[in-house]
Every structure is written in C-alpha cells, then in structure tokens.
Amino acid sequence: MTRAFTLRGLRLAALLACSSISFTSSAATGDTVRRETPLLEHWRFVQNDTLADSAALASSGTDWQAVSVPHTWNMTDAASTAQTSPDSKPYKRGRGWYRLEFDHGALPANAWLQFDGASIVADVWLNGKYLGRHRGAFTAFRFDVTDKLAAGKNVLLVKVDNSAPVHGDDLTAIAPLGGDFNMSGGLYRSVSLIETPARAHLALGDYGSSGVYADTVSVDRDRANVRVRALVENEKATDAGLTLRTHLIDATGKTVSSSVRRLRVGAGAKAQGELVLSVPRPHLWQGVANPYLYRLQVELADGAGRVIDRVEQPFGIRQFRFDPQAGLFLNGQHLRLHGVNLHQDWQDKAWAIGPREIDASLAMVREMGANAVRLAHYPHAAHTYQQAGRLGLVVWAELPFVERSLTPADCKAGAAIPPAFLDNLDDQLREMIRQHYNDPGIAMWSVANEVAMGGTCHGVDTVTPAVRRLHALAKQEDPTRPTTLADFNEDYPIVGPMFPVLPTGGITDIWAVNRYHLWYYPGGGDAFGAALDRFHAKYPTHPLGVSEYGAGAALSQQTDNPLGGLVGAMDMHGRSRVVYQPEGYANYVHEQIYAALARRDYLWGSFIWSMFDFGSGTRHEGDIGGTNTKGLVTFDRATRKDPFYFYKANWSEAPVTWITGRRYRDRAYRVTDVRVYSNADMVTLSLNGREIGVRKADECPLRTCVFEHVRLDEGSNQLQAQGMHGTARTSDAVAWTLAPDNARNVYLAAGQIATGQVSSDGHRYGSDNFFVGGQGTPLELDSPYGSRFGTHVRNVTDVRDAALWAAVRHGSFGYRIALENGRYRVRLGFLDPVKDAQPGTRRFSVTANGGVVLPSLDIVAVAGAPATAITRNFDVEVRDGILRLDLVPEVGEAVLSNLVVERL
C-alpha cells in the first residue's frame, strides 16, 4: 500500500463535511474519467487454518465454496440467538481464503484494488504476485496493481485472518484486543477495481482516502468560505503541469462556486493543491431539522486541459461548537444530542451487511426520533456515514482502541506494550480520519472506549499514555474536530475489585462516560445524576456527555414489579441456566436514567446502549444466547421493544401511544398498573369497553402515563389507549388474559424479578409485588455483578417447584394485597438462605391485619438446616379490601420465599 501526506499545521475555524471513499461507478454515472468496477460475485471461499500460502496459490479453487461479498464465515455462529451452555462452542476464529477469477480488457494507465473491509488481517495476491498486507478490521485499504493487472484473465487471492491473539507478537494482536462484541472474519465489505486514464491522479495511496479534504473556514448567513485541499500523485516518469478545479453544486444542479489552481508536480512526486470556495447565501447542514447537502466536485486536468481524474462527494456546510456549561451548538443553534449506539451486526448475517441493512437500521433510528449515532466501537462502512449525513444524524466516530493495550496473557506476564501495536493504532486512526474526514455528520473523533477496564498491569498504567498519543495525532490530522473518549470507571470504586480505577477524564477535548446504574452499578437516577454532577465539577472546562447507559430486555421475560428482585446483568459463563432480564425492568431503567439526563443542561448529549441487540459470544443471558440484549430493537430488527416507544414518545414529532407490557399476556395478578407511553395532549384508557381513566399531558412526566391499580376482569381483557393530539387521534390496544385461578387467588414468588413460574400443581406465580420494604435477592446468580447467597433449596426436587424457592425477600418488610372482602387461607414459604445459618441466628414474627399469626419463627430450628424449605398456613378475614402482612425481625432479618393467598 502507498501512504503519504501527513496533514500538519491546519488551523481552521470550522469543518465543511462530505462523504468519502466510495466513488460512484462509471456504469451509473457515465463518467469515463475514474472508473470503479465492483468485484462482488463469483468468489470461491474456503475456511482452512492450516492451508499454506503456496498451496492456496496453486489451487484452482474449484472445490471451494461459491460465495459473493460481502461475506463472513461467522454468519451463523457469531450472529445467532440460539441458547448457550458451558459446553457451547465459541464462534469460529481462524483463517479464510478467497479466490476470484475475472477478465479485464485493455489495460488502463492506472489501476488500484480497493477493499472496504477485511477482518482482521488481510494478505493479497494478484496473478501470483504478492501485493501486501493490511492489519485492521474496519478501514478501507488499496493496492496499486497497475503493473500487475493483466489483459485477459486475472486471479485475485486474499487470505483473511480473524484468529484471537494470545500474545503481542501474534499477527492479529492489534486493536481491538478486548470488547464485548464478536469479531467476524472475512471480506465482509465490498471489493472493487479503480481505474484512471493517466498516471497522475488524485491521491489513491493516502490511507485509503479520497485525497480531498474540505473545511468550512467561516460561515454566516450571507457567505461561507470553504477551503479544499486536494492531494495529487504523479507516478509518471516526467514532471507534470496539472490543473485542479473544484465546484460546489447545489441540490438543483446549479454550480454556486468554483475555483481553479495550477500546480506542477515532479516525476514520482506528490503535491497538495489548496483552493478556496466562496459560497453566497449558504444553505447549512442543520442536522435532522434540515440535512441539506451540496455536491463537491474536484477535477484534475493535464496540460492539454483534458480531465484525467474526478472525485465527487456530498458536502454539508456546518460548524459544531461544544461548551462545558451549555452543551453543543450546531451553526450557532443549541442542539442536545439524543443518540443511540450502533454495531455493524445483524442476526444471521453478522458483519456481512450492505446498504439495504444499513439504511433499514438508520431508518429505525430516525423513526424513534434520535438525532445522533455513536458508531461503536470502530469505523463503520462508508455508506453508514453517508446515509447518516443524508438523514441529518450527528455522528460519534470511534477508533477500535477498546479495553486494553496488552493481551490478557501479556498483561499477566508483565510484558511491555509492543511498539508495533502503538504504530498500528496510529495507522488505524489516520485511516479513520482521512477516509471519513468529509462526512458531514461527524462531530468528534473518539480515540478510546473503556480502556481503563484492562489498562492496569501489575499496577502499571498501560493505556493513558497511548490515549494521550492518539489525542495528539488526531489533533494533528484534524484540528477542526474535538477528540473524545468513553470512560468506564473513573471515580467508581464499585468496580474496583475487578477493574482498578484509572482516570481517563481530562485527556481529550471533550469526554463522555459509560455508566449503567440499575444494571451494573447500584443506585437509580438520583445516584446517576449525582455522579454526573461530580464529573462536571471535576473537569469544569471539558464538555461532558454520556456515551452509554441501558439495560437488557428479554421479550419472553416479564415482570409484575421491576423492584421485586435483581436482574441478571450478565453471565459470561453460561452456568446460570436462566438469567432473567424482564422487558419491564428495562422500561424502568430507561425511565429513571433518562429523567436524570433530562435535568442536566450542561450535557452535550447521551447515547443509549444500544439501538439493536448484537452478537457477543461470551454472553448467556435473558432468553437468548450469544447476544447482548440491551438493544431497543431485536437482533433481526423485527421487534421494537417497549423502551423504543418511550424514546419515540419523548423525541419524535410523530404521534405516539403505546401500552407497555403487551408481551405479558397471561397475567398473574388481578390488580396491576398500566403504563402508556404517549406524546398526546390527553390519553384515555379503557378496559373491555369501559373507561378506566384519563391522563392529561402534564400528568404524564416524560410522556409516561400511569393508570394505577387497574382491576382486570376474569378471562379476556382488551385494553385500549387513545391519545388526542389536538383533533387527531392515535390508539393502541393489547390483549391480556387472567385465568380464574389467578382472578380469585394470589400466588407470589418472593424476591423474584420475573413472572410466570408455574408450579407442579398448575398454579401460575407472579413475580414479587405488593411489598413494602425489604430487598429481593436470588439465592444463586452466576454473575460478577449480582448479589447472591450462593445456595439453593435442598428439599424440593421438582424443578417447577424449586423455581419458587430460588429467591427471597429479606429485611423488615410487609405486603399490602388488594382483595375482595372475604375469608382467605394464607400459606407462607420460608427457608434460611445463609449457608452456615444456625438456630437462633434469625428470628422474626408475622402479623396479618395487625394480629400476630406466627410468633418468633426460627426457620433453621424448625427445618433442621439452612436452605431447607418449610411452609406455614393460617386463615384471615379481609374486611376493607386489603390484606396486610408484616414480617417483623427480632434477631437478624426476616425472610420469605413465596406466598399464596387462596379464597375459602
């Protein structure tokens, strides 16, 4: 590969952006100057970790698999939601070979092969001649094949390696060395042949870029000044007198500004030509409000005036400004970024996606009302940035420096950071910036994500020197955009036992934090908000954002009360057979955290983790395997989860009315709260045709209307919510069922977050609900973040019944259960969850409607051992519609495993 042109010393007031890398083919435009021919079909592929280079070069490929690119050999094993176990095989990482035969006519004066993405390392041969190697999974790269391309038959051979590195001298030991996402292998983006009619051309060897860089030097309502730098390569044997011409063309096809520059380039030399465009009455790129794009055309002509190369790109005139107290301003107008994180991953396709999938994903982002995307944790396809620009989305672009600069084995051994790793980081950063320099939406360059997680080896900081180095390089490459990073654990001692706290704030121009309160971290919205205030005070001159927050949501797992117990935040081993992540709990997290964000005007933006579920081979959680479940939409893009509509109601101008909990169809309890996300002026809820209540907009904080204590009917329940938007209406309906058994009685699994357990005798239990006080905790939860007692019930063998003893509510607590007046039998289930509990270490009483029904209960003394189930029954009379149960500690905490209330 040819690389040149270090961009130094630019001091520009603002950035004018347009898309780069992907040049329109001559077949589509009729352009005979620069021709790009896609090489997508008729490839042959074999996945073979031991095939020697010489054997691959000698092979005809006839017994290899026929494929087209984009392609990855991880379409199924790295992009499946199939459930996992400790014995599940990880997705395949190794070497794949691609072979293509293609014919070519008369040879051009200049020819380059372009690869838009090959993961992780690619070696390339053309007609048996080695072209070179590219190390980096996410950026485009090119090889000059002018003297290797043949008239007639050509054979292109590519070896791609996505092997997991163990040590720093391994071929694939480049960034990212960590990350909670899969690294699919293959030619997963397009391949093409670029041809120009002369050996002098706009730079094709400049880190895979277009060779054209444009900046908005100044802009006001009357005029914008745009500086265009064009890099030229003269590969002729003689000096060349050349002319650069640049034109700015508006959406109607009218040229609004032009500029010409003559330059002389020596034989085999490179040169930069600078031009200025003065644009009267500029039409600004104003984000989603008005994503107006010009077309920037740069031509190179020879001494006779013949055009010998041309690049044309979309172009947006805009300026970003970040303020530490007031947030972000776009063209002088305040803009709060409501963003989402996005991986380049799709169920059953993995990374082998194209424009259709990218457009569908970004269309959902806009449907929800988001105005920004963080393209995590690496450079995405050029089309992603281009489409984001067309839609007006502000983009956080990110380098794949994730978690660590040493492999875990080298970190443990105390090895030094290989200089080649740092050099490759520099190369990947240059490639990202130069290839996407002109994309209009990019507002910042992120140089790292969560590097503090694995950044300390034997007490030595192995990452922040690299972050500082990358910050300096990014400012050298593009002084017009701020640098940023995503911090993981600064000032968060809760993660200290696993990840030493390593500050990364204050290094980059702006910064943001990944914080998962109510998921990985304790404390709700108030604790989260207080943490943000501390960071704002600690770094008062550094604008602050939130780069990640969120919660997993499993569609088949629901809850009656999101505070009833603990979710399983993650399980990296697959040893916990069920790791509950109810959809309703995710609703609660997003409502709480977004409330804290909305109250802090100093934040320049926030990004939900994440827009879509995505592949993560180490995970076993929720109701699927090998998948991070925090998406607002499922991995296959088929189902929008409840929180999607929470944000749509808050961010979108489209009318929204959405009843949550629709996938919780078979209800456990007669009395429930109904939540409706709506941006209507007024919402009316009805049940089986009768009106339940009305909520005006000012009664629905953050567009969340709550109808409390709705009493369901036995059998079918048809709920309808109708929203009034002025004179227009929106409506939504759900269908729930309440079985006769659950209409009359109450079956409750204490301490449990997920509803729907069915006992061996056929009773449907709800999750913990109607409680006052106490804490719900699972007995065993194989998660580094979850609180647990590390035991399980000993004397219940049926797995259906054992599930009802899998958690406890403990502390000083009670229950307030709405019932029809009458006589009931109550059965309480107890076990002591402490493994070494002894008689006398725990004692408590139980009262019902104020009277003592179980005095001084010592569970271990009665059961004979810890973790041994016992039950106690008593009858009560309900006279005022409420059953009041209280568990009052005498020694230690009170505990409860399950509760049954049956009508007599």
Coordinates of C-alpha atoms in Angstrom, one line a residue, residues 68 92 172 202 263 344 387 597 717 790:
S68 CA -20.3 -13.4 -3.0
K92 CA -15.0 -19.7 14.7
T172 CA -3.8 -10.3 14.8
L202 CA -5.9 12.5 -7.1
L263 CA 0.4 23.2 -9.9
Q344 CA -22.4 -3.3 12.4
Q387 CA -26.5 7.8 5.0
L597 CA -30.2 13.1 31.9
N717 CA -59.0 -8.3 29.0
G790 CA -24.7 -19.0 46.8

